[in-house]
mmCIF file of C-alpha atoms in Angstrom:
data_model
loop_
_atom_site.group_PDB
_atom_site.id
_atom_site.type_symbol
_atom_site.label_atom_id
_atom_site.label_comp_id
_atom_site.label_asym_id
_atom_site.label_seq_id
_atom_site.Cartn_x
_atom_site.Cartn_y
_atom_site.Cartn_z
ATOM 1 C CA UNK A 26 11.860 15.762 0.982
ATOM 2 C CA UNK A 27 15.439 16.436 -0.045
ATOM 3 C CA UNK A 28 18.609 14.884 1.203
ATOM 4 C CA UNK A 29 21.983 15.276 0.619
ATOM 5 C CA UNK A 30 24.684 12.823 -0.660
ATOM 6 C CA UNK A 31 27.561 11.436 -2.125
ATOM 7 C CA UNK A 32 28.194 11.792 -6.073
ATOM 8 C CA UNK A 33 27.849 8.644 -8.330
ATOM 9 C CA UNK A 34 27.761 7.685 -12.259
ATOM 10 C CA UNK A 35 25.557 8.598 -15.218
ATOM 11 C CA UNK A 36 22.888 6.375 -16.259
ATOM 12 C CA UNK A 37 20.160 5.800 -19.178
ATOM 13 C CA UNK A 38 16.738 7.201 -17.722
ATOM 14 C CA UNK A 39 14.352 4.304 -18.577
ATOM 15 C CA UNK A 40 11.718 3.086 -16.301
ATOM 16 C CA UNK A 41 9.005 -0.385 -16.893
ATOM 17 C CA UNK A 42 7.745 0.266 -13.109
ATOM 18 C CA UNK A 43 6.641 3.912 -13.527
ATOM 19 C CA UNK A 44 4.377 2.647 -16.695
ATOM 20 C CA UNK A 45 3.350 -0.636 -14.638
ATOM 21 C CA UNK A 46 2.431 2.087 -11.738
ATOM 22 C CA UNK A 47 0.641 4.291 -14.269
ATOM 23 C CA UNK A 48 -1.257 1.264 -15.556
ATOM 24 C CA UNK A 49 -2.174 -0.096 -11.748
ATOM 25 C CA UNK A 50 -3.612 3.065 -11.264
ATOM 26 C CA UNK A 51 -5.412 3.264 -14.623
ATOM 27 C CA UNK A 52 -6.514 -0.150 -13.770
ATOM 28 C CA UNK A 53 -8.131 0.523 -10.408
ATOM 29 C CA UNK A 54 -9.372 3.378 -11.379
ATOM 30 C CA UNK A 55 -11.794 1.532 -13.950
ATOM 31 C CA UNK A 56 -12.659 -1.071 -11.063
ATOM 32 C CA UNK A 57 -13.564 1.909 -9.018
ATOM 33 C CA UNK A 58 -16.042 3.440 -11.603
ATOM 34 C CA UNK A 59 -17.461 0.350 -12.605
ATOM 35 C CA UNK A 60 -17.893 -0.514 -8.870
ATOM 36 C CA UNK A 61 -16.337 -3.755 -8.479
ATOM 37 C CA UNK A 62 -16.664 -5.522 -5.427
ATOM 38 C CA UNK A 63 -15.199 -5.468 -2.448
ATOM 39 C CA UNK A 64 -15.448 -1.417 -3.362
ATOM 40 C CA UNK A 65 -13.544 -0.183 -0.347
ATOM 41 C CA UNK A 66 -10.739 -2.251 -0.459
ATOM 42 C CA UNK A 67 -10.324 -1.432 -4.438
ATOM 43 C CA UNK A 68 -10.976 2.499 -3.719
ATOM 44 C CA UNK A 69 -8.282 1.435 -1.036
ATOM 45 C CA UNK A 70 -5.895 0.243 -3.692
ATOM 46 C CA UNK A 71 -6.612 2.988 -5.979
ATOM 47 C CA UNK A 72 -5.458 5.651 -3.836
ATOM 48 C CA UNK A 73 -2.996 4.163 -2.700
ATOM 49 C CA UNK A 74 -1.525 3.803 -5.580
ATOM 50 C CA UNK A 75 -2.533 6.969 -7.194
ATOM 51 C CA UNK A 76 -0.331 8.565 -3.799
ATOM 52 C CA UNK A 77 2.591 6.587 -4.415
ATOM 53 C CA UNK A 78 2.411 8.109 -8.635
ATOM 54 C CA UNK A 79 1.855 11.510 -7.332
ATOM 55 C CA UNK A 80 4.985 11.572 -5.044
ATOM 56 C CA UNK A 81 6.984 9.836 -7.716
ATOM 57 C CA UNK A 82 5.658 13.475 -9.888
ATOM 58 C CA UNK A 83 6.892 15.427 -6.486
ATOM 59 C CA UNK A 84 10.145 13.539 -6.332
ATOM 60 C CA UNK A 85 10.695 14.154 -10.502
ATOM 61 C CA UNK A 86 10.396 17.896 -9.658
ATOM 62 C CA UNK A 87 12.823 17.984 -7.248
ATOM 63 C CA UNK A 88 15.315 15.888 -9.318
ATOM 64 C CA UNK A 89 14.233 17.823 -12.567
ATOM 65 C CA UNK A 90 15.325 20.921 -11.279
ATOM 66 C CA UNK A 91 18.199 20.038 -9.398
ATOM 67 C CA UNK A 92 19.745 18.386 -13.101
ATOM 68 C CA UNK A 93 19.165 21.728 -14.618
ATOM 69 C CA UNK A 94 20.386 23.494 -11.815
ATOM 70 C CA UNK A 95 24.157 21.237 -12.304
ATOM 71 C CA UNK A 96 23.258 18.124 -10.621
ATOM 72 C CA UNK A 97 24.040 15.842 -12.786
ATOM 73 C CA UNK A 98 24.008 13.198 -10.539
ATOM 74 C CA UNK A 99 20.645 12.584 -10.781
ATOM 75 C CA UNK A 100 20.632 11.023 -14.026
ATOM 76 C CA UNK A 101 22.719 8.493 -12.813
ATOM 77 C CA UNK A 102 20.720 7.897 -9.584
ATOM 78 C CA UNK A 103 17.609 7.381 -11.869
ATOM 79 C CA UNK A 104 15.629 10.401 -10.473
ATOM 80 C CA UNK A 105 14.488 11.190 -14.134
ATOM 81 C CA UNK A 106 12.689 7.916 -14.597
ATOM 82 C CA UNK A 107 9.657 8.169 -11.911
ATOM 83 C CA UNK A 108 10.408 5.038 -11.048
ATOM 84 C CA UNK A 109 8.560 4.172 -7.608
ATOM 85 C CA UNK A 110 11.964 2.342 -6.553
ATOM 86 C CA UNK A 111 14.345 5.286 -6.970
ATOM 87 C CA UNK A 112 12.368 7.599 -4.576
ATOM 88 C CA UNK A 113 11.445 4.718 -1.789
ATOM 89 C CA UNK A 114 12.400 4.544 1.867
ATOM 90 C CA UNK A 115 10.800 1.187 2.864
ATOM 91 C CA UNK A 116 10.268 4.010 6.398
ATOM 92 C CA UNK A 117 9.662 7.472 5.350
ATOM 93 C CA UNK A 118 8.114 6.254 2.199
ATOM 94 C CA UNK A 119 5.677 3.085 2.984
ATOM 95 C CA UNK A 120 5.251 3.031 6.665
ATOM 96 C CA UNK A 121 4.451 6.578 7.891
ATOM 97 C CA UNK A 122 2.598 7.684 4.962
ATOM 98 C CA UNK A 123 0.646 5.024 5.211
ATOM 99 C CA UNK A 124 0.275 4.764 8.649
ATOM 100 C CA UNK A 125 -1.005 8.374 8.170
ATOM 101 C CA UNK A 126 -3.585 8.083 5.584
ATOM 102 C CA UNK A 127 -5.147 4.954 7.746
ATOM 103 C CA UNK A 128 -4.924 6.587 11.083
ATOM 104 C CA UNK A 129 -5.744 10.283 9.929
ATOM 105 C CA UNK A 130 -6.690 10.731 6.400
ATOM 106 C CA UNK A 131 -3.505 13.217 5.864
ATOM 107 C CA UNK A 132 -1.574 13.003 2.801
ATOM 108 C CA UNK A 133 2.047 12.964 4.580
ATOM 109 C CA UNK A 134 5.031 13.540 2.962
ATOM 110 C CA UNK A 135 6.938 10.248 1.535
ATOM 111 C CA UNK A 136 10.187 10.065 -0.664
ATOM 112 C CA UNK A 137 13.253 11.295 -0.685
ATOM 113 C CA UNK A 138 15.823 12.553 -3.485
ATOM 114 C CA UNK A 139 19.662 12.703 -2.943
ATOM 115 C CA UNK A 140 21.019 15.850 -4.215
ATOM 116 C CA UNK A 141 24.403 17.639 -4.552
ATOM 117 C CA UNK A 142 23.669 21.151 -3.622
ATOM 118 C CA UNK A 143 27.449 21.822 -3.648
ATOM 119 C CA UNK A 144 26.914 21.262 -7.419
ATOM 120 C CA UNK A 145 24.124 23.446 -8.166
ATOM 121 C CA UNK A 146 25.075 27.095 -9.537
ATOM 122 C CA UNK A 147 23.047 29.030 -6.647
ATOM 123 C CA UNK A 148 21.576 29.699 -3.443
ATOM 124 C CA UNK A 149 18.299 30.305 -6.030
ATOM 125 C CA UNK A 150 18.998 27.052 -7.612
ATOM 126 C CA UNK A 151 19.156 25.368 -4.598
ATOM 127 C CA UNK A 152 15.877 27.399 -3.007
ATOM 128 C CA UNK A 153 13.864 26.381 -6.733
ATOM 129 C CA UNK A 154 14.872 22.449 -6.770
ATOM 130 C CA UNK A 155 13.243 22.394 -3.128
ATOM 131 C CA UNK A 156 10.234 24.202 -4.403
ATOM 132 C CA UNK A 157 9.432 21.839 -7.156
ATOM 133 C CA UNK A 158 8.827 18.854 -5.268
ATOM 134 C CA UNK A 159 5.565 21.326 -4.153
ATOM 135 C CA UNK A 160 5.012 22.544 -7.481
ATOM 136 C CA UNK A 161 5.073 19.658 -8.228
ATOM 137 C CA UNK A 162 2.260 18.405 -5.967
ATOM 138 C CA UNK A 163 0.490 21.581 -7.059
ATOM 139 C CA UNK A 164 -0.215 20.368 -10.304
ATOM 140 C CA UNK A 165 -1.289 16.942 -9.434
ATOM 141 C CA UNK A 166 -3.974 18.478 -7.215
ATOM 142 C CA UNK A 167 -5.146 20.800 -10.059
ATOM 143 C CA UNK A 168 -5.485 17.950 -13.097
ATOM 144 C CA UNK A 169 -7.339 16.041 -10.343
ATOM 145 C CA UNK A 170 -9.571 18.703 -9.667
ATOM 146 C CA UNK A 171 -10.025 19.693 -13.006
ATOM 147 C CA UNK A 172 -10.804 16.433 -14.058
ATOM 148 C CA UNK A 173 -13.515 15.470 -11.365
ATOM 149 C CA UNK A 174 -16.199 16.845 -13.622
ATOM 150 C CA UNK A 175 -15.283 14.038 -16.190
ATOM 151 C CA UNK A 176 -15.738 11.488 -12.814
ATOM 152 C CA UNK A 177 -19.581 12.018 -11.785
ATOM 153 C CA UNK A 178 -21.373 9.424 -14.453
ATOM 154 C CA UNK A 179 -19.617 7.181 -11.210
ATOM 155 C CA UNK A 180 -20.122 8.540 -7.867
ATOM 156 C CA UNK A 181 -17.761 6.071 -6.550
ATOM 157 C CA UNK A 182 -14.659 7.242 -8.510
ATOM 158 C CA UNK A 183 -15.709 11.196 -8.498
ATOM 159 C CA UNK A 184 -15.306 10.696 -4.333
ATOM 160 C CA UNK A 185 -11.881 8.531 -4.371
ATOM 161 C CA UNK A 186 -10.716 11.333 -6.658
ATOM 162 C CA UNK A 187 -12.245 14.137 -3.985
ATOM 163 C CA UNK A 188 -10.371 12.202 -1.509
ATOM 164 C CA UNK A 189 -7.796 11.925 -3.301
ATOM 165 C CA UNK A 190 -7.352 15.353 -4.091
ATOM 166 C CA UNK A 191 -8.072 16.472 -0.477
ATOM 167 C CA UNK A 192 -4.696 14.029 0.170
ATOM 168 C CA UNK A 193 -2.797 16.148 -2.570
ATOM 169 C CA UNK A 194 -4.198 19.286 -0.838
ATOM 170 C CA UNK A 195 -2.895 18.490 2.869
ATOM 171 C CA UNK A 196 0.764 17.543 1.583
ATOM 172 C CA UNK A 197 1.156 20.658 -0.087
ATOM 173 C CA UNK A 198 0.394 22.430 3.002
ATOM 174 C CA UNK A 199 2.704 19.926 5.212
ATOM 175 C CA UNK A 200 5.405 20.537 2.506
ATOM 176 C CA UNK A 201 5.212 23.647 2.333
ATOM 177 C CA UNK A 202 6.003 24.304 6.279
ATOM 178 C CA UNK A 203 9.249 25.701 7.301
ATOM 179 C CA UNK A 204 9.870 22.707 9.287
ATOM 180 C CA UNK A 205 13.829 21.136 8.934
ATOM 181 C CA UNK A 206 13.372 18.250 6.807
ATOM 182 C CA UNK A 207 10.605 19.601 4.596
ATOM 183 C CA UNK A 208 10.577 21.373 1.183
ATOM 184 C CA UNK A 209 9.299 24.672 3.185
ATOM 185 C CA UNK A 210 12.188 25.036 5.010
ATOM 186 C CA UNK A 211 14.224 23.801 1.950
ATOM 187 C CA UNK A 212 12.991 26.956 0.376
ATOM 188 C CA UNK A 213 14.994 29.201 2.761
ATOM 189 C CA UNK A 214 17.847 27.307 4.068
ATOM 190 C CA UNK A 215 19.715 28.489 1.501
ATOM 191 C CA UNK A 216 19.456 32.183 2.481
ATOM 192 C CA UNK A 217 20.179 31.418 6.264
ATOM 193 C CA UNK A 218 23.646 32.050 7.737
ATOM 194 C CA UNK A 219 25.960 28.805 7.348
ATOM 195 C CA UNK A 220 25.692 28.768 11.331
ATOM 196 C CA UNK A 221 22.082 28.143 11.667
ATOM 197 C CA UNK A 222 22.342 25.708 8.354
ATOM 198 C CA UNK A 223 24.999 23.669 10.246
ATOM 199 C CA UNK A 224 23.017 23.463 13.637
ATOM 200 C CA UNK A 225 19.515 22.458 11.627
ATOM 201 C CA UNK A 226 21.667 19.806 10.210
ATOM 202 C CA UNK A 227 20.384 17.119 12.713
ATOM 203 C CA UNK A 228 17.163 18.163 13.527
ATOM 204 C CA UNK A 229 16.207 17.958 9.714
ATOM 205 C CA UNK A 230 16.843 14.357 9.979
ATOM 206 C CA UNK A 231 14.229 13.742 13.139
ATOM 207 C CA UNK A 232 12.104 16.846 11.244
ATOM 208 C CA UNK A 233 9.664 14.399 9.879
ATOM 209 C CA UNK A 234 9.272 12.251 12.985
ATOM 210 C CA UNK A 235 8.867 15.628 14.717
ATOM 211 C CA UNK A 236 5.911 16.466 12.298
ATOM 212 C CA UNK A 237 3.964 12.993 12.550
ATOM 213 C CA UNK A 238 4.149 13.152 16.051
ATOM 214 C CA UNK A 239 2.840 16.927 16.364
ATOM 215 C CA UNK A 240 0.022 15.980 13.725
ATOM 216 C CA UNK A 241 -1.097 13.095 15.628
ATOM 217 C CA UNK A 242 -1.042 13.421 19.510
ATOM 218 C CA UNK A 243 -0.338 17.845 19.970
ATOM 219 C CA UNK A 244 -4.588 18.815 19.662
ATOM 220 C CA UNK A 245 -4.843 21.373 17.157
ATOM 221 C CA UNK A 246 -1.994 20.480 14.853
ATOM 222 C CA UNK A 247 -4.020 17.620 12.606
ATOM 223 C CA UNK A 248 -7.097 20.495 12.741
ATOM 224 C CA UNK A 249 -4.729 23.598 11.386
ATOM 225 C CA UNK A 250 -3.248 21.036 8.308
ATOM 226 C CA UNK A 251 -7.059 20.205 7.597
ATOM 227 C CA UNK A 252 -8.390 23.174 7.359
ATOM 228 C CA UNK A 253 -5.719 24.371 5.687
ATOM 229 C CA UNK A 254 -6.160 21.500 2.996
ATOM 230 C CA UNK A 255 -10.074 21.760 2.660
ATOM 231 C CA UNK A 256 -9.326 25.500 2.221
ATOM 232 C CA UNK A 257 -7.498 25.116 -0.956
ATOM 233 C CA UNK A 258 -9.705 22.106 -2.251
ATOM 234 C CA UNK A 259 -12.715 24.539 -1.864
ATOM 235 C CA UNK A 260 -11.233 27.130 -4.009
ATOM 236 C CA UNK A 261 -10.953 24.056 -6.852
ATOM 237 C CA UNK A 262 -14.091 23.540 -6.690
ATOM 238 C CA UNK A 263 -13.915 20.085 -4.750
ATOM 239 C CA UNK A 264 -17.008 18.767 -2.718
ATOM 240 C CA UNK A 265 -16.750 18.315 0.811
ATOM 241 C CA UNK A 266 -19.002 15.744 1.028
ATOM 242 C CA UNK A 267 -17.417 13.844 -1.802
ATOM 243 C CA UNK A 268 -14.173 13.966 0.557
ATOM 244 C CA UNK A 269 -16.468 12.457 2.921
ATOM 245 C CA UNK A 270 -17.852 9.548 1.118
ATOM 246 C CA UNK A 271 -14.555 9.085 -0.640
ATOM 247 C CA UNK A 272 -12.926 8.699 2.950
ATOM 248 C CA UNK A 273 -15.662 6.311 4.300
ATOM 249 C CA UNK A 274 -15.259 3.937 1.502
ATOM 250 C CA UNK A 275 -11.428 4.353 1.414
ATOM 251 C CA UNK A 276 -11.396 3.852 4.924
ATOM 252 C CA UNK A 277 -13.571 0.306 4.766
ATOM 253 C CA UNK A 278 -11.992 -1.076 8.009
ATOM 254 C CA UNK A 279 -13.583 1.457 10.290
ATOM 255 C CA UNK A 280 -17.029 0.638 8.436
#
């Protein structure tokens, strides 16, 4: 998700939480495989906060781009960092997304990025810095994939990581939609007349609500955005039952 805001000072890129994060998730990812006890609510943990690292790597692509692009504002905001922090939104970032993964199983969309368009050299600038929050995504869900055949000495962490990459799978595909507020429609705004870009103004601020509440009570919606998902996690090479078993333990309060 991009927003746009105010300009404010440089700053020295340096982040302790992103390693702490990294080591969490290196942490619970041994307690997975060695299958400590209580397993779901560790497998819990572990994706959990394996999704919070990934959409600190979605946020970083945004931000990346947008520096090169001639935002340097991000440096100062700490974008470059992957700090957890910098990207949060105690609403758009903790709540719904997890309020989705618990209810549904869907990887939704979670942190934002302020960025300057007006500072960026082009319309194709501004298109690319909304792409690579996807790309971004993109290449969390391949290493994960490519990296499940490492997991299957320990059934237990080869299915959080099939969930886990099914999660990866079904944001790309929300991101990726050409709904106001998203990345997809990110992607074209800057090619639409300035009229429509002005009048899509406050609907990309309800966009997300708009999308959880489609996904959740419109039938159909969650079933397009899953099929979608397990579509590109077959072409990786990602077991469907794994999914399954990885979402039954994950999900250890509806045992």
């Amino acid at each position: 998700m991009t927003i746009l805001e105010a300009p404010a000072r440089p700053r020295a890129p340096i982040s302790p939480n992103a390693l702490i994060l990294i080591a969490a998730v290196l942490g619970l990812g041994w307690a997975v495989a060695s299958g400590v006890q209580p397993l779901g609510v560790i497998t819990f943990a572990f994706v959990a906060a394996a999704w919070v690292l990934s959409v600190g790597i979605h946020e970083f692509g945004h931000a990346f781009t947008a520096y090169k692009a001639g935002d340097t504002t991000i440096v100062e905001k700490g974008y470059l960092t992957l700090d957890p922090l910098k990207y949060s939104d105690l609403f758009t970032t903790i709540i719904i997304p997890l309020v989705a993964l618990a209810l549904g199983g869907i990887g939704f969309p979670g942190g934002a990025v302020y960025l300057r368009e007006d500072l960026m050299r082009s319309r194709g600038w501004r298109s690319l810095a909304s792409l690579a929050g996807p790309l971004g995504t993109l290449v969390v869900l391949v290493v994960i994939a490519v990296s499940l055949p490492l997991a299957t000495a320990s059934p237990p962490l080869f299915n959080a990581l099939s969930l886990l990459a099914m999660l990866q799978a079904s944001a790309l595909v929300l991101n990726l939609l050409p709904v106001p507020g998203l990345d997809g429609y990110g992607v074209i705004r800057p090619f639409l007349p300035e009229r429509v870009q002005t009048g899509m103004i406050k609907v990309e601020r309800v966009g997300f609500l708009i999308l959880f509440a489609l996904i959740f009570w419109v039938p159909g919606v969650s079933d397009f955005i899953f099929a979608a998902a397990l579509t590109i996690t077959d072409l990786l090479g990602v077991s469907r039952p794994a999914i399954g078993e990885g979402w039954r333990t994950f999900h250890f309060w509806g045992s």
